[in-house]
Amino acid sequence: MLTQNELKQNVAQAAVEYVLPFLTPDTILGVGTGSTVDIFIDCLGPHRSRFRGAVSSSERSSARMAALGIQVFDLNDVQGMPFYIDGADEIDHGFSMIKGGGGALTREKIVASVADQFVCIVDESKRVDCLGTFPLPVEVIPMARESVSRQLAQLGGKPALRTDFVTDNDCQILNVSGLAISDPSQMEARINNIPGVVSCGLFAIAGADVVLVSTQDGVLRMEKNPS
């Protein structure tokens, strides 16, 4: 029986093998944040000479890549990228996700929007029939925390401030439990339209394009629009 860390190791290596054939000396990758992505970065390091560099969704990932000799670019200096590789806290069968357990959801959403393909890397425990068991992270401007909380409660959620945590954008996170997310795209749009919300952790309007799932029987690859 593989441990969760071994499952993460397997899917991280599979993600590197997935992108390697497409790398050129001019390629810039988008790289996310989290424990599985940490392993992906470590697996990617030995291949740093095969591509130009990466854009990161967090200071944490930027520091890890820089330490391995991978050049980190500012997104403002990048026109596009073939892949954005990141994990998820939950992912459903339609490739909609909850992300933001590490607090980098806004930057993750921004970097992902520039990539041609979002490659989600998860272990099998993250696959769900319906999103919402994992509390939904919502990044908020601090002065709006209480007003946003009241509106999230009206949606049926139970918001709680993530204590002793500030995002890379100097904002706060509300962890919202109890939401029934039957229509992830509609819920994402509704929450994002609340004044004071920077971004919510639903990635449904633009979900994953490719999902690599690490199981006890190997890594499965699923594509939203297989050719």
Tab-separated table of C-alpha atoms in Angstrom:
chain	number	residue	atom	x	y	z
A	1	MET	CA	0.000	0.000	0.000
A	2	LEU	CA	1.512	3.306	-1.127
A	3	THR	CA	1.566	6.165	1.347
A	4	GLN	CA	0.078	9.521	0.400
A	5	ASN	CA	3.562	10.957	0.042
A	6	GLU	CA	4.497	8.145	-2.344
A	7	LEU	CA	1.336	8.811	-4.354
A	8	LYS	CA	2.328	12.474	-4.570
A	9	GLN	CA	5.836	11.520	-5.652
A	10	ASN	CA	4.446	9.345	-8.441
A	11	VAL	CA	2.083	11.986	-9.829
A	12	ALA	CA	4.733	14.704	-9.618
A	13	GLN	CA	7.135	12.579	-11.652
A	14	ALA	CA	4.360	11.759	-14.117
A	15	ALA	CA	3.712	15.480	-14.588
A	16	VAL	CA	7.369	16.100	-15.391
A	17	GLU	CA	7.307	13.259	-17.919
A	18	TYR	CA	4.118	14.719	-19.411
A	19	VAL	CA	5.621	18.162	-20.095
A	20	LEU	CA	9.196	17.139	-20.984
A	21	PRO	CA	8.522	16.297	-24.669
A	22	PHE	CA	7.137	19.805	-25.221
A	23	LEU	CA	9.964	21.772	-23.617
A	24	THR	CA	12.213	23.994	-25.717
A	25	PRO	CA	14.949	26.458	-24.748
A	26	ASP	CA	12.309	29.229	-24.940
A	27	THR	CA	9.615	27.510	-22.875
A	28	ILE	CA	8.348	29.157	-19.723
A	29	LEU	CA	6.197	27.009	-17.452
A	30	GLY	CA	3.558	28.077	-14.953
A	31	VAL	CA	4.045	26.443	-11.571
A	32	GLY	CA	1.573	26.391	-8.693
A	33	THR	CA	1.829	25.921	-4.960
A	34	GLY	CA	1.456	23.139	-2.427
A	35	SER	CA	2.993	19.923	-1.160
A	36	THR	CA	2.537	17.999	-4.413
A	37	VAL	CA	3.912	20.928	-6.414
A	38	ASP	CA	6.932	21.053	-4.096
A	39	ILE	CA	7.734	17.510	-5.211
A	40	PHE	CA	7.050	18.422	-8.844
A	41	ILE	CA	9.553	21.272	-8.583
A	42	ASP	CA	12.150	18.905	-7.127
A	43	CYS	CA	11.571	16.455	-9.990
A	44	LEU	CA	11.739	19.277	-12.532
A	45	GLY	CA	15.025	20.666	-11.221
A	46	PRO	CA	17.349	18.183	-12.977
A	47	HIS	CA	15.796	19.214	-16.324
A	48	ARG	CA	16.253	22.987	-15.854
A	49	SER	CA	18.587	23.239	-18.850
A	50	ARG	CA	15.797	22.078	-21.190
A	51	PHE	CA	13.582	25.143	-20.716
A	52	ARG	CA	13.954	28.857	-20.083
A	53	GLY	CA	12.283	29.129	-16.696
A	54	ALA	CA	8.978	29.429	-14.890
A	55	VAL	CA	6.390	31.778	-13.483
A	56	SER	CA	5.331	30.950	-9.950
A	57	SER	CA	2.065	31.450	-8.092
A	58	SER	CA	3.707	31.992	-4.708
A	59	GLU	CA	6.833	33.210	-2.963
A	60	ARG	CA	7.190	29.689	-1.557
A	61	SER	CA	7.414	28.059	-4.984
A	62	SER	CA	9.606	30.851	-6.338
A	63	ALA	CA	12.153	30.293	-3.575
A	64	ARG	CA	12.140	26.531	-4.114
A	65	MET	CA	12.719	26.873	-7.856
A	66	ALA	CA	15.418	29.512	-7.460
A	67	ALA	CA	17.258	27.240	-5.030
A	68	LEU	CA	17.303	24.541	-7.728
A	69	GLY	CA	18.612	26.904	-10.392
A	70	ILE	CA	15.313	27.374	-12.240
A	71	GLN	CA	14.968	30.961	-13.414
A	72	VAL	CA	11.796	32.587	-12.091
A	73	PHE	CA	10.055	35.207	-14.233
A	74	ASP	CA	7.577	37.933	-13.367
A	75	LEU	CA	4.269	37.233	-15.092
A	76	ASN	CA	4.265	40.776	-16.496
A	77	ASP	CA	7.281	39.819	-18.592
A	78	VAL	CA	5.667	36.698	-20.066
A	79	GLN	CA	3.351	36.623	-23.071
A	80	GLY	CA	2.154	33.062	-22.600
A	81	MET	CA	3.057	29.560	-21.496
A	82	PRO	CA	2.106	26.080	-22.689
A	83	PHE	CA	1.385	24.583	-19.255
A	84	TYR	CA	0.354	25.539	-15.759
A	85	ILE	CA	0.962	22.678	-13.323
A	86	ASP	CA	-0.727	22.720	-9.943
A	87	GLY	CA	-2.527	20.574	-7.416
A	88	ALA	CA	-6.009	20.814	-5.913
A	89	ASP	CA	-7.675	20.314	-2.564
A	90	GLU	CA	-10.704	18.777	-4.290
A	91	ILE	CA	-11.546	18.032	-7.911
A	92	ASP	CA	-14.840	16.738	-9.295
A	93	HIS	CA	-15.591	14.661	-12.376
A	94	GLY	CA	-16.110	17.794	-14.485
A	95	PHE	CA	-12.573	18.970	-13.611
A	96	SER	CA	-13.843	21.826	-11.410
A	97	MET	CA	-11.635	22.318	-8.355
A	98	ILE	CA	-11.359	23.809	-4.911
A	99	LYS	CA	-7.905	25.278	-4.414
A	100	GLY	CA	-6.274	27.594	-1.917
A	101	GLY	CA	-5.434	25.370	1.003
A	102	GLY	CA	-2.003	26.971	0.896
A	103	GLY	CA	-3.460	30.459	0.508
A	104	ALA	CA	-2.149	31.173	-3.001
A	105	LEU	CA	-5.492	30.907	-4.804
A	106	THR	CA	-5.538	34.367	-6.388
A	107	ARG	CA	-2.069	34.145	-7.867
A	108	GLU	CA	-2.777	30.565	-8.928
A	109	LYS	CA	-5.862	31.710	-10.803
A	110	ILE	CA	-3.964	34.562	-12.466
A	111	VAL	CA	-1.025	32.426	-13.629
A	112	ALA	CA	-3.344	29.639	-14.791
A	113	SER	CA	-5.271	32.112	-16.955
A	114	VAL	CA	-2.167	32.785	-19.059
A	115	ALA	CA	-1.407	29.121	-19.788
A	116	ASP	CA	-2.659	27.132	-22.760
A	117	GLN	CA	-3.304	24.085	-20.575
A	118	PHE	CA	-3.958	23.595	-16.857
A	119	VAL	CA	-2.482	20.291	-15.719
A	120	CYS	CA	-3.868	19.313	-12.318
A	121	ILE	CA	-1.835	16.798	-10.307
A	122	VAL	CA	-3.533	15.026	-7.392
A	123	ASP	CA	-3.654	11.802	-5.482
A	124	GLU	CA	-6.863	9.799	-5.541
A	125	SER	CA	-8.068	11.155	-2.182
A	126	LYS	CA	-8.752	14.540	-3.815
A	127	ARG	CA	-11.369	13.244	-6.285
A	128	VAL	CA	-14.961	13.880	-5.190
A	129	ASP	CA	-18.459	13.620	-6.607
A	130	CYS	CA	-19.434	17.065	-5.305
A	131	LEU	CA	-17.194	19.926	-4.184
A	132	GLY	CA	-17.534	21.367	-0.712
A	133	THR	CA	-16.285	18.891	1.865
A	134	PHE	CA	-13.006	20.820	1.886
A	135	PRO	CA	-13.741	24.341	3.207
A	136	LEU	CA	-13.718	26.866	0.360
A	137	PRO	CA	-10.950	29.479	0.742
A	138	VAL	CA	-11.998	33.040	-0.082
A	139	GLU	CA	-9.348	35.763	-0.184
A	140	VAL	CA	-10.661	39.081	1.099
A	141	ILE	CA	-9.456	42.633	1.580
A	142	PRO	CA	-9.127	42.979	5.375
A	143	MET	CA	-11.531	45.899	5.760
A	144	ALA	CA	-14.263	43.848	4.037
A	145	ARG	CA	-13.826	40.668	6.075
A	146	GLU	CA	-17.010	40.986	8.151
A	147	SER	CA	-19.250	42.238	5.347
A	148	VAL	CA	-18.069	39.429	3.086
A	149	SER	CA	-18.615	36.933	5.906
A	150	ARG	CA	-22.243	38.020	6.257
A	151	GLN	CA	-22.901	37.543	2.548
A	152	LEU	CA	-21.199	34.151	2.526
A	153	ALA	CA	-23.424	33.133	5.419
A	154	GLN	CA	-26.455	34.141	3.340
A	155	LEU	CA	-25.266	31.628	0.727
A	156	GLY	CA	-25.393	28.915	3.377
A	157	GLY	CA	-21.713	28.919	4.286
A	158	LYS	CA	-19.998	29.130	7.646
A	159	PRO	CA	-17.012	31.443	7.162
A	160	ALA	CA	-14.086	31.362	9.583
A	161	LEU	CA	-11.006	33.549	9.456
A	162	ARG	CA	-7.778	31.654	8.786
A	163	THR	CA	-5.897	32.871	11.820
A	164	ASP	CA	-2.271	33.994	11.840
A	165	PHE	CA	-2.163	33.960	8.056
A	166	VAL	CA	-1.681	36.692	5.460
A	167	THR	CA	-1.529	36.008	1.725
A	168	ASP	CA	1.290	37.110	-0.552
A	169	ASN	CA	-1.107	39.920	-1.522
A	170	ASP	CA	-1.367	41.123	2.116
A	171	CYS	CA	-4.957	39.953	2.333
A	172	GLN	CA	-6.841	37.508	4.561
A	173	ILE	CA	-8.479	34.135	3.945
A	174	LEU	CA	-11.953	33.079	5.007
A	175	ASN	CA	-12.402	29.299	5.088
A	176	VAL	CA	-16.047	28.638	4.235
A	177	SER	CA	-17.529	25.313	5.283
A	178	GLY	CA	-21.054	24.034	4.766
A	179	LEU	CA	-21.540	25.196	1.182
A	180	ALA	CA	-23.556	22.999	-1.157
A	181	ILE	CA	-21.674	23.499	-4.425
A	182	SER	CA	-23.964	21.835	-6.936
A	183	ASP	CA	-23.095	24.386	-9.642
A	184	PRO	CA	-19.415	25.310	-9.165
A	185	SER	CA	-19.264	27.879	-12.005
A	186	GLN	CA	-22.323	29.739	-10.763
A	187	MET	CA	-21.051	29.716	-7.181
A	188	GLU	CA	-17.623	30.952	-8.274
A	189	ALA	CA	-19.115	33.897	-10.166
A	190	ARG	CA	-21.469	34.757	-7.316
A	191	ILE	CA	-18.756	34.797	-4.649
A	192	ASN	CA	-16.279	36.677	-6.829
A	193	ASN	CA	-18.880	39.412	-7.319
A	194	ILE	CA	-19.143	40.144	-3.583
A	195	PRO	CA	-17.449	43.510	-2.924
A	196	GLY	CA	-14.235	42.963	-1.004
A	197	VAL	CA	-13.555	39.480	-2.377
A	198	VAL	CA	-10.229	39.296	-4.163
A	199	SER	CA	-10.864	35.766	-5.420
A	200	CYS	CA	-12.451	32.537	-4.272
A	201	GLY	CA	-10.877	29.107	-4.420
A	202	LEU	CA	-13.332	27.678	-6.925
A	203	PHE	CA	-11.670	26.940	-10.266
A	204	ALA	CA	-14.735	26.053	-12.306
A	205	ILE	CA	-15.321	28.821	-14.845
A	206	ALA	CA	-11.858	27.814	-16.050
A	207	GLY	CA	-11.095	24.387	-14.593
A	208	ALA	CA	-8.400	21.854	-15.356
A	209	ASP	CA	-7.713	20.669	-18.905
A	210	VAL	CA	-5.721	17.579	-17.960
A	211	VAL	CA	-5.851	15.701	-14.657
A	212	LEU	CA	-3.160	13.300	-13.510
A	213	VAL	CA	-4.434	11.150	-10.632
A	214	SER	CA	-2.090	9.020	-8.585
A	215	THR	CA	-3.705	5.756	-7.484
A	216	GLN	CA	-2.538	2.526	-5.908
A	217	ASP	CA	-2.509	1.065	-9.430
A	218	GLY	CA	-0.535	3.849	-11.092
A	219	VAL	CA	-1.093	7.348	-12.438
A	220	LEU	CA	-4.226	7.901	-14.516
A	221	ARG	CA	-4.412	10.666	-17.128
A	222	MET	CA	-7.748	12.226	-18.008
A	223	GLU	CA	-8.385	15.015	-20.495
A	224	LYS	CA	-11.367	17.329	-20.718
A	225	ASN	CA	-11.299	17.389	-24.519
A	226	PRO	CA	-9.335	14.324	-25.650
A	227	SER	CA	-8.251	14.406	-29.278
